[in-house]
């Protein structure tokens, strides 16, 4: 099936978030069975938590590494376009969430090489050159769902929502049931939230 007959699904992610990573793998599973086409965009947990004084110190320290990774993503998108961003996301997610690699230049370079992109783009991690583009992409995604959410944000036509937050990523028929259910809920006028406490951490394998 060609891309011009697939429904675009916009997906905003922070590459350091394991929950967003799981959701992205679920979305890719759905693409194998439904006529949809992911379009990748960056958002930032660092920007999302700007000005918050109630964050645990450990989480606050982690936000700097999160900013570095997403800057590299924006640099790659600016140079190569959105399809390259999707490839890089897969490789960064593999490094961060499957290999437990640290958020540092060597990890960014390894992901860039694996995605067939210029490893020199890793230098963007320590630069604010692409921060305006990062903020624009972030604001676009968050503006569709509100600031009291996280990553990922998904938009299908005129329906946008945060999540779903799920672990592990459903496969096969279970993936499709979740897709249909999420779309049905998100398209319901006046529907805002369905939630329960997490009883386990992210299963990323």
CSV table of C-alpha atoms in Angstrom, one decimal:
chain,number,residue,atom,x,y,z
A,1,UNK,CA,0.0,0.0,0.0
A,2,UNK,CA,1.4,3.4,-1.0
A,3,UNK,CA,1.7,6.3,1.5
A,4,UNK,CA,-0.7,8.4,-0.4
A,5,UNK,CA,-3.6,6.1,0.5
A,6,UNK,CA,-2.7,5.8,4.2
A,7,UNK,CA,-4.1,8.0,6.9
A,8,UNK,CA,-1.3,10.1,8.5
A,9,UNK,CA,-0.9,9.6,12.2
A,10,UNK,CA,1.3,12.4,13.9
A,11,UNK,CA,3.3,11.2,16.8
A,12,UNK,CA,5.2,13.5,19.2
A,13,UNK,CA,7.9,11.9,21.3
A,14,UNK,CA,10.8,12.5,23.6
A,15,UNK,CA,13.4,9.9,22.7
A,16,UNK,CA,14.4,9.3,26.4
A,17,UNK,CA,10.9,8.4,27.6
A,18,UNK,CA,10.5,4.6,27.8
A,19,UNK,CA,6.7,4.9,27.9
A,20,UNK,CA,6.7,6.8,24.6
A,21,UNK,CA,9.0,4.3,23.1
A,22,UNK,CA,6.6,1.4,24.0
A,23,UNK,CA,3.7,3.3,22.5
A,24,UNK,CA,5.7,4.0,19.3
A,25,UNK,CA,6.4,0.3,18.9
A,26,UNK,CA,2.7,-0.4,19.3
A,27,UNK,CA,1.9,2.2,16.6
A,28,UNK,CA,4.4,0.5,14.3
A,29,UNK,CA,2.7,-2.8,14.9
A,30,UNK,CA,-0.7,-1.2,14.0
A,31,UNK,CA,0.8,0.0,10.7
A,32,UNK,CA,1.3,-3.6,9.6
A,33,UNK,CA,-2.4,-4.2,9.7
A,34,UNK,CA,-4.1,-0.8,9.2
A,35,UNK,CA,-3.8,1.8,6.4
A,36,UNK,CA,-2.0,4.4,8.6
A,37,UNK,CA,1.3,6.2,8.2
A,38,UNK,CA,3.2,7.6,11.2
A,39,UNK,CA,4.7,11.1,11.0
A,40,UNK,CA,7.3,11.7,13.6
A,41,UNK,CA,7.7,14.9,15.6
A,42,UNK,CA,9.7,15.9,18.7
A,43,UNK,CA,8.5,17.1,22.0
A,44,UNK,CA,10.5,17.6,25.1
A,45,UNK,CA,10.1,16.5,28.7
A,46,UNK,CA,12.5,19.3,29.6
A,47,UNK,CA,10.2,22.0,28.1
A,48,UNK,CA,7.1,20.3,29.5
A,49,UNK,CA,8.5,20.6,33.0
A,50,UNK,CA,9.9,24.2,32.7
A,51,UNK,CA,9.3,26.2,35.8
A,52,UNK,CA,8.3,23.3,38.0
A,53,UNK,CA,9.8,23.3,41.5
A,54,UNK,CA,8.2,20.1,42.7
A,55,UNK,CA,10.3,17.7,40.7
A,56,UNK,CA,12.5,15.1,42.5
A,57,UNK,CA,16.2,16.1,42.1
A,58,UNK,CA,17.1,12.9,40.3
A,59,UNK,CA,14.4,13.5,37.7
A,60,UNK,CA,15.5,17.1,37.4
A,61,UNK,CA,19.1,16.0,36.6
A,62,UNK,CA,17.8,13.6,34.0
A,63,UNK,CA,16.0,16.4,32.1
A,64,UNK,CA,19.4,17.8,30.9
A,65,UNK,CA,20.2,14.5,29.2
A,66,UNK,CA,16.7,14.4,27.8
A,67,UNK,CA,17.2,17.9,26.2
A,68,UNK,CA,20.5,16.8,24.6
A,69,UNK,CA,18.9,13.8,22.9
A,70,UNK,CA,15.9,15.7,21.6
A,71,UNK,CA,18.3,18.4,20.2
A,72,UNK,CA,20.1,15.7,18.2
A,73,UNK,CA,16.7,14.6,16.8
A,74,UNK,CA,15.8,18.1,15.7
A,75,UNK,CA,19.2,18.5,14.0
A,76,UNK,CA,18.6,15.3,12.1
A,77,UNK,CA,15.1,16.3,11.1
A,78,UNK,CA,16.3,19.7,9.9
A,79,UNK,CA,19.0,18.1,7.7
A,80,UNK,CA,17.3,15.0,6.4
A,81,UNK,CA,13.5,15.4,7.0
A,82,UNK,CA,10.9,13.6,9.0
A,83,UNK,CA,11.5,10.0,7.7
A,84,UNK,CA,15.0,10.2,8.9
A,85,UNK,CA,13.7,11.3,12.3
A,86,UNK,CA,11.7,8.1,12.5
A,87,UNK,CA,14.8,6.0,11.8
A,88,UNK,CA,16.8,7.9,14.4
A,89,UNK,CA,14.1,7.5,17.0
A,90,UNK,CA,14.2,3.7,16.5
A,91,UNK,CA,18.0,3.7,16.9
A,92,UNK,CA,18.1,6.1,19.9
A,93,UNK,CA,15.3,4.0,21.5
A,94,UNK,CA,17.3,0.9,20.9
A,95,UNK,CA,20.3,2.5,22.6
A,96,UNK,CA,18.5,4.0,25.5
A,97,UNK,CA,15.8,1.5,26.3
A,98,UNK,CA,17.1,-1.9,25.1
A,99,UNK,CA,20.8,-1.5,25.7
A,100,UNK,CA,20.6,0.9,28.6
A,101,UNK,CA,23.2,3.2,27.0
A,102,UNK,CA,24.0,6.5,28.7
A,103,UNK,CA,22.8,9.8,27.4
A,104,UNK,CA,26.1,11.0,26.0
A,105,UNK,CA,27.8,11.9,22.7
A,106,UNK,CA,29.0,8.4,21.9
A,107,UNK,CA,25.5,7.0,22.2
A,108,UNK,CA,24.1,9.7,20.0
A,109,UNK,CA,26.8,9.0,17.4
A,110,UNK,CA,26.1,5.3,17.5
A,111,UNK,CA,22.4,5.9,16.9
A,112,UNK,CA,23.1,8.3,14.0
A,113,UNK,CA,25.4,5.9,12.3
A,114,UNK,CA,22.9,3.0,12.7
A,115,UNK,CA,20.3,5.3,11.1
A,116,UNK,CA,22.6,6.1,8.2
A,117,UNK,CA,22.9,9.8,9.3
A,118,UNK,CA,25.8,12.1,9.9
A,119,UNK,CA,27.3,11.3,13.3
A,120,UNK,CA,28.6,14.8,13.5
A,121,UNK,CA,25.0,15.8,14.3
A,122,UNK,CA,25.7,14.6,17.8
A,123,UNK,CA,27.3,18.0,18.4
A,124,UNK,CA,23.8,19.5,18.5
A,125,UNK,CA,23.4,18.0,21.9
A,126,UNK,CA,25.3,20.8,23.5
A,127,UNK,CA,24.0,23.6,21.3
A,128,UNK,CA,20.9,25.8,21.4
A,129,UNK,CA,21.0,26.2,17.6
A,130,UNK,CA,17.9,24.1,17.0
A,131,UNK,CA,16.0,25.1,20.2
A,132,UNK,CA,13.6,27.4,18.4
A,133,UNK,CA,12.6,24.5,16.1
A,134,UNK,CA,12.3,22.2,19.0
A,135,UNK,CA,10.0,24.5,20.9
A,136,UNK,CA,7.9,25.0,17.8
A,137,UNK,CA,7.4,21.3,17.4
A,138,UNK,CA,6.8,20.8,21.1
A,139,UNK,CA,4.2,23.6,21.3
A,140,UNK,CA,2.4,22.2,18.2
A,141,UNK,CA,2.0,18.8,19.9
A,142,UNK,CA,1.1,20.0,23.4
A,143,UNK,CA,-1.2,22.7,22.0
A,144,UNK,CA,-3.5,20.0,20.7
A,145,UNK,CA,-4.0,18.3,24.1
A,146,UNK,CA,-3.0,20.7,26.8
A,147,UNK,CA,-0.1,21.0,29.2
A,148,UNK,CA,-1.3,18.6,31.9
A,149,UNK,CA,-0.1,15.6,29.8
A,150,UNK,CA,3.2,13.9,28.9
A,151,UNK,CA,4.8,12.1,26.0
A,152,UNK,CA,3.7,10.8,23.5
A,153,UNK,CA,1.0,12.9,21.9
A,154,UNK,CA,-0.8,11.3,18.9
A,155,UNK,CA,-3.0,13.1,16.4
A,156,UNK,CA,-5.3,11.5,13.8
A,157,UNK,CA,-7.1,13.9,11.6
A,158,UNK,CA,-8.9,16.3,14.0
A,159,UNK,CA,-8.5,14.0,17.1
A,160,UNK,CA,-5.5,14.3,19.4
A,161,UNK,CA,-4.7,12.6,22.7
A,162,UNK,CA,-1.9,11.8,25.1
A,163,UNK,CA,-0.8,8.2,25.3
A,164,UNK,CA,-1.9,5.5,25.5
A,165,UNK,CA,0.5,4.5,28.3
A,166,UNK,CA,0.8,0.7,28.1
A,167,UNK,CA,3.4,-1.9,29.0
A,168,UNK,CA,4.4,-4.0,27.2
A,169,UNK,CA,3.5,-3.0,23.6
A,170,UNK,CA,0.5,-5.1,22.4
A,171,UNK,CA,1.0,-7.2,19.3
A,172,UNK,CA,-1.3,-8.6,16.7
A,173,UNK,CA,-5.0,-8.5,17.4
A,174,UNK,CA,-4.4,-7.0,20.8
A,175,UNK,CA,-2.7,-4.0,19.2
A,176,UNK,CA,-5.6,-3.5,16.8
A,177,UNK,CA,-8.2,-3.7,19.6
A,178,UNK,CA,-6.3,-1.0,21.6
A,179,UNK,CA,-6.0,1.2,18.5
A,180,UNK,CA,-9.7,1.0,17.8
A,181,UNK,CA,-10.6,1.6,21.4
A,182,UNK,CA,-8.3,4.6,21.8
A,183,UNK,CA,-9.6,6.2,18.7
A,184,UNK,CA,-13.2,5.6,19.8
A,185,UNK,CA,-12.6,7.2,23.1
A,186,UNK,CA,-10.6,10.2,21.8
A,187,UNK,CA,-13.3,10.9,19.2
A,188,UNK,CA,-16.1,11.0,21.8
A,189,UNK,CA,-17.1,14.6,22.5
A,190,UNK,CA,-16.6,15.6,26.1
A,191,UNK,CA,-14.3,12.6,26.9
A,192,UNK,CA,-11.1,13.6,28.7
A,193,UNK,CA,-9.5,10.9,30.8
A,194,UNK,CA,-9.5,7.2,31.6
A,195,UNK,CA,-6.7,6.2,34.1
A,196,UNK,CA,-5.6,3.7,36.7
A,197,UNK,CA,-2.4,3.5,38.8
A,198,UNK,CA,0.6,1.8,37.2
A,199,UNK,CA,1.4,-1.5,38.8
A,200,UNK,CA,4.6,-2.2,36.9
A,201,UNK,CA,7.4,-0.3,35.1
A,202,UNK,CA,7.9,0.0,31.4
A,203,UNK,CA,8.6,-3.3,29.6
A,204,UNK,CA,10.5,-2.2,26.5
A,205,UNK,CA,11.7,-5.5,25.0
